[in-house]
Amino acid sequence: MPEPGAINLSGLRSELTAYAAALGFGAVGVASVDIPEDERHLLRWLSEGFHGEMHYMQRHGLMRSRPQLLAPGTVRVISARMDYWPGAAREAPAVLADGALAYVSRYALGRDYHKILRRALAELARRLQQRVGPFGYRVCVDSAPVLEKALARDAGVGWIGKHTNLIARDAGSWFFLGEILTDLPLPVDVPASAHCGSCQACIPACPTGAIVAPFRLDARRCISYLTIEHSGAIPSELRELIGNRIYGCDDCQLVCPWNEFARTAAHPDFKVRNALDTASLTELFLWSAAQFDTRMRGSAIYRIGYVRWSRNIAVALGNAQTSAEVLRALEARRDDPSALVREHVEWALQRHRWVA
Ligand code: B12
Ligand code: SF4
Ligand code: SF4
């Protein structure tokens, strides 16, 4: 780090806002590294097993709530938000209401955000270094063991809503977060105040009852977890509740009144690709593994692989209205090489036989 006296840190703070805006971030803020209350909430969440199979949530011990353990020397966290709402996509409620269509979470309709945010944050750090000389830093997006929402709240970017996502008064919650952990002692921002008030709309809106109390999410019931993180069979009592959601879920955010203030993504890479906003379940289910690879490469969906993708669509087809087309698509994959897919296909066919 350069000599602290040699840099005008408050001047640099204003430049940080300008650089971040130029790189496509909707907001940026600076937090210190102390989040003891969030650490307690994290430890309780883990002890209750709410993380399910996400062993990575436990693996790094206290590192997740103490950024200085992840990157020694860290005294500040620069937290930034990037809006992803794909404005031109077919409306979410219309897709959710049409059981023949596949609902893909809004954040995954375009390109994978990890690379986009990481590149922009690395460029932000580079510009700061151009201004003040070399300093220590580490860029984090999603997968690093960091409590991103708590740090973003302390950086003034937004508050943690009762559905547990971060919300900004002027931008709702349809955004990603990323951070630069740094040894630059920048002035810290005022933490964001909470504005859920007496609203509880997201809690009953959750199809699977995953928000067990305000601010408390049992991930094992969350459709996002079940369709993305969970590798095995989807618990049968939850399958029906998943509806046509084949990748992630947005329901708790769709009902949030603060999303009236959401902004459309500025980054062109968040535009819908492969017509995923209007695709039918049968059409997606008939993709081969090679087609999945070609079409989903560069998307966050690629990370779950063909087997989980097929498992999820089989569940949604089981929930669709019975039709010759749906039955044909399911029959076509009855002998799928994956036992997991076969089991979900049988479940889906069984449901249609029951209905028929
Ligand atoms: C694990 C994880 C998941 C898990 C668990 C979610 C969760 N709430 O923890 C699953 C797979 C379910 C998931 C789903 C989604 N995720 Co996710 N996920 C993460 C990840 C990797 C870690 C989150 C974490 O630390 N959880 C630990 C628990 C303890 O945190 P928590 O539940 O939020 O609890 C906090 C508060 O609620 C509070 N608290 C807890 N208990 C209590 C009790 C009381 C009484 C009080 C007052 C407070 C309180 O303190 C806790 C710590 O701050 C982050 C990236 C990161 N590195 O941070 C992305 C991240 C949170 N996910 C993100 C997104 C976009 C999603 C989805 C919207 C994707 C989708 N459409 O399907 C959904 C939203 C589901 C939801 N309602 O939260 C974004 C959120 C952006 C935003 N605006 O907030 C992040 C930040 C990724 C990113 N870099 O952009 N996710
Ligand atoms: S993402 Fe869906 S399943 Fe998960 S908490 Fe929100 S509404 Fe419930
Ligand atoms: S729906 Fe209401 S309670 Fe839930 S996060 Fe939004 S404002 Fe808060």
mmCIF file with all atom_site columns, N, CA and C in Angstrom, residues 149-174:
data_model
loop_
_atom_site.group_PDB
_atom_site.id
_atom_site.type_symbol
_atom_site.label_atom_id
_atom_site.label_alt_id
_atom_site.label_comp_id
_atom_site.label_asym_id
_atom_site.label_entity_id
_atom_site.label_seq_id
_atom_site.pdbx_PDB_ins_code
_atom_site.Cartn_x
_atom_site.Cartn_y
_atom_site.Cartn_z
_atom_site.occupancy
_atom_site.B_iso_or_equiv
_atom_site.pdbx_formal_charge
_atom_site.auth_seq_id
_atom_site.auth_comp_id
_atom_site.auth_asym_id
_atom_site.auth_atom_id
_atom_site.pdbx_PDB_model_num
ATOM 1  N N  . LYS A 1 149 ? -23.839 -9.792  1.076  1.00 0.00 ? 149 LYS A N  1
ATOM 2  C CA . LYS A 1 149 ? -24.977 -8.899  1.329  1.00 0.00 ? 149 LYS A CA 1
ATOM 3  C C  . LYS A 1 149 ? -24.751 -8.059  2.576  1.00 0.00 ? 149 LYS A C  1
ATOM 4  N N  . ALA A 1 150 ? -24.189 -8.672  3.626  1.00 0.00 ? 150 ALA A N  1
ATOM 5  C CA . ALA A 1 150 ? -23.951 -7.917  4.865  1.00 0.00 ? 150 ALA A CA 1
ATOM 6  C C  . ALA A 1 150 ? -22.943 -6.790  4.612  1.00 0.00 ? 150 ALA A C  1
ATOM 7  N N  . LEU A 1 151 ? -21.912 -7.099  3.836  1.00 0.00 ? 151 LEU A N  1
ATOM 8  C CA . LEU A 1 151 ? -20.889 -6.074  3.562  1.00 0.00 ? 151 LEU A CA 1
ATOM 9  C C  . LEU A 1 151 ? -21.463 -4.979  2.663  1.00 0.00 ? 151 LEU A C  1
ATOM 10 N N  . ALA A 1 152 ? -22.308 -5.376  1.698  1.00 0.00 ? 152 ALA A N  1
ATOM 11 C CA . ALA A 1 152 ? -22.933 -4.385  0.810  1.00 0.00 ? 152 ALA A CA 1
ATOM 12 C C  . ALA A 1 152 ? -23.849 -3.463  1.615  1.00 0.00 ? 152 ALA A C  1
ATOM 13 N N  . ARG A 1 153 ? -24.562 -4.057  2.568  1.00 0.00 ? 153 ARG A N  1
ATOM 14 C CA . ARG A 1 153 ? -25.436 -3.223  3.430  1.00 0.00 ? 153 ARG A CA 1
ATOM 15 C C  . ARG A 1 153 ? -24.589 -2.200  4.192  1.00 0.00 ? 153 ARG A C  1
ATOM 16 N N  . ASP A 1 154 ? -23.471 -2.662  4.776  1.00 0.00 ? 154 ASP A N  1
ATOM 17 C CA . ASP A 1 154 ? -22.622 -1.733  5.526  1.00 0.00 ? 154 ASP A CA 1
ATOM 18 C C  . ASP A 1 154 ? -21.983 -0.697  4.612  1.00 0.00 ? 154 ASP A C  1
ATOM 19 N N  . ALA A 1 155 ? -21.829 -1.028  3.345  1.00 0.00 ? 155 ALA A N  1
ATOM 20 C CA . ALA A 1 155 ? -21.258 -0.070  2.378  1.00 0.00 ? 155 ALA A CA 1
ATOM 21 C C  . ALA A 1 155 ? -22.339 0.893   1.857  1.00 0.00 ? 155 ALA A C  1
ATOM 22 N N  . GLY A 1 156 ? -23.573 0.737   2.352  1.00 0.00 ? 156 GLY A N  1
ATOM 23 C CA . GLY A 1 156 ? -24.645 1.662   1.959  1.00 0.00 ? 156 GLY A CA 1
ATOM 24 C C  . GLY A 1 156 ? -25.334 1.291   0.654  1.00 0.00 ? 156 GLY A C  1
ATOM 25 N N  . VAL A 1 157 ? -25.040 0.107   0.110  1.00 0.00 ? 157 VAL A N  1
ATOM 26 C CA . VAL A 1 157 ? -25.605 -0.272  -1.206 1.00 0.00 ? 157 VAL A CA 1
ATOM 27 C C  . VAL A 1 157 ? -27.090 -0.656  -1.086 1.00 0.00 ? 157 VAL A C  1
ATOM 28 N N  . GLY A 1 158 ? -27.507 -1.199  0.036  1.00 0.00 ? 158 GLY A N  1
ATOM 29 C CA . GLY A 1 158 ? -28.916 -1.574  0.215  1.00 0.00 ? 158 GLY A CA 1
ATOM 30 C C  . GLY A 1 158 ? -29.094 -2.306  1.532  1.00 0.00 ? 158 GLY A C  1
ATOM 31 N N  . TRP A 1 159 ? -30.340 -2.733  1.812  1.00 0.00 ? 159 TRP A N  1
ATOM 32 C CA . TRP A 1 159 ? -30.584 -3.468  3.054  1.00 0.00 ? 159 TRP A CA 1
ATOM 33 C C  . TRP A 1 159 ? -30.996 -4.895  2.740  1.00 0.00 ? 159 TRP A C  1
ATOM 34 N N  . ILE A 1 160 ? -30.825 -5.783  3.728  1.00 0.00 ? 160 ILE A N  1
ATOM 35 C CA . ILE A 1 160 ? -31.229 -7.178  3.531  1.00 0.00 ? 160 ILE A CA 1
ATOM 36 C C  . ILE A 1 160 ? -32.732 -7.259  3.828  1.00 0.00 ? 160 ILE A C  1
ATOM 37 N N  . GLY A 1 161 ? -33.500 -7.630  2.785  1.00 0.00 ? 161 GLY A N  1
ATOM 38 C CA . GLY A 1 161 ? -34.953 -7.716  2.935  1.00 0.00 ? 161 GLY A CA 1
ATOM 39 C C  . GLY A 1 161 ? -35.349 -8.996  3.656  1.00 0.00 ? 161 GLY A C  1
ATOM 40 N N  . LYS A 1 162 ? -36.642 -9.119  3.969  1.00 0.00 ? 162 LYS A N  1
ATOM 41 C CA . LYS A 1 162 ? -37.108 -10.307 4.691  1.00 0.00 ? 162 LYS A CA 1
ATOM 42 C C  . LYS A 1 162 ? -36.945 -11.573 3.858  1.00 0.00 ? 162 LYS A C  1
ATOM 43 N N  . HIS A 1 163 ? -36.839 -11.435 2.542  1.00 0.00 ? 163 HIS A N  1
ATOM 44 C CA . HIS A 1 163 ? -36.594 -12.616 1.698  1.00 0.00 ? 163 HIS A CA 1
ATOM 45 C C  . HIS A 1 163 ? -35.112 -12.950 1.631  1.00 0.00 ? 163 HIS A C  1
ATOM 46 N N  . THR A 1 164 ? -34.297 -12.145 2.293  1.00 0.00 ? 164 THR A N  1
ATOM 47 C CA . THR A 1 164 ? -32.836 -12.270 2.435  1.00 0.00 ? 164 THR A CA 1
ATOM 48 C C  . THR A 1 164 ? -32.020 -11.745 1.245  1.00 0.00 ? 164 THR A C  1
ATOM 49 N N  . ASN A 1 165 ? -32.683 -11.154 0.246  1.00 0.00 ? 165 ASN A N  1
ATOM 50 C CA . ASN A 1 165 ? -31.896 -10.506 -0.820 1.00 0.00 ? 165 ASN A CA 1
ATOM 51 C C  . ASN A 1 165 ? -31.634 -9.048  -0.438 1.00 0.00 ? 165 ASN A C  1
ATOM 52 N N  . LEU A 1 166 ? -30.612 -8.474  -1.045 1.00 0.00 ? 166 LEU A N  1
ATOM 53 C CA . LEU A 1 166 ? -30.315 -7.063  -0.791 1.00 0.00 ? 166 LEU A CA 1
ATOM 54 C C  . LEU A 1 166 ? -31.199 -6.193  -1.686 1.00 0.00 ? 166 LEU A C  1
ATOM 55 N N  . ILE A 1 167 ? -31.753 -5.132  -1.098 1.00 0.00 ? 167 ILE A N  1
ATOM 56 C CA . ILE A 1 167 ? -32.649 -4.231  -1.833 1.00 0.00 ? 167 ILE A CA 1
ATOM 57 C C  . ILE A 1 167 ? -32.102 -2.805  -1.746 1.00 0.00 ? 167 ILE A C  1
ATOM 58 N N  . ALA A 1 168 ? -32.148 -2.110  -2.880 1.00 0.00 ? 168 ALA A N  1
ATOM 59 C CA . ALA A 1 168 ? -31.763 -0.685  -2.870 1.00 0.00 ? 168 ALA A CA 1
ATOM 60 C C  . ALA A 1 168 ? -33.024 0.144   -3.096 1.00 0.00 ? 168 ALA A C  1
ATOM 61 N N  . ARG A 1 169 ? -33.145 1.225   -2.389 1.00 0.00 ? 169 ARG A N  1
ATOM 62 C CA . ARG A 1 169 ? -34.362 2.062   -2.499 1.00 0.00 ? 169 ARG A CA 1
ATOM 63 C C  . ARG A 1 169 ? -34.598 2.512   -3.924 1.00 0.00 ? 169 ARG A C  1
ATOM 64 N N  . ASP A 1 170 ? -33.530 2.805   -4.647 1.00 0.00 ? 170 ASP A N  1
ATOM 65 C CA . ASP A 1 170 ? -33.704 3.355   -5.994 1.00 0.00 ? 170 ASP A CA 1
ATOM 66 C C  . ASP A 1 170 ? -33.514 2.307   -7.087 1.00 0.00 ? 170 ASP A C  1
ATOM 67 N N  . ALA A 1 171 ? -33.405 1.023   -6.714 1.00 0.00 ? 171 ALA A N  1
ATOM 68 C CA . ALA A 1 171 ? -33.113 0.029   -7.750 1.00 0.00 ? 171 ALA A CA 1
ATOM 69 C C  . ALA A 1 171 ? -33.698 -1.347  -7.476 1.00 0.00 ? 171 ALA A C  1
ATOM 70 N N  . GLY A 1 172 ? -34.509 -1.494  -6.419 1.00 0.00 ? 172 GLY A N  1
ATOM 71 C CA . GLY A 1 172 ? -35.063 -2.810  -6.111 1.00 0.00 ? 172 GLY A CA 1
ATOM 72 C C  . GLY A 1 172 ? -33.965 -3.820  -5.804 1.00 0.00 ? 172 GLY A C  1
ATOM 73 N N  . SER A 1 173 ? -34.179 -5.089  -6.228 1.00 0.00 ? 173 SER A N  1
ATOM 74 C CA . SER A 1 173 ? -33.206 -6.131  -5.846 1.00 0.00 ? 173 SER A CA 1
ATOM 75 C C  . SER A 1 173 ? -32.658 -6.937  -7.021 1.00 0.00 ? 173 SER A C  1
ATOM 76 N N  . TRP A 1 174 ? -33.040 -6.563  -8.255 1.00 0.00 ? 174 TRP A N  1
ATOM 77 C CA . TRP A 1 174 ? -32.572 -7.359  -9.405 1.00 0.00 ? 174 TRP A CA 1
ATOM 78 C C  . TRP A 1 174 ? -31.149 -6.959  -9.797 1.00 0.00 ? 174 TRP A C  1
#
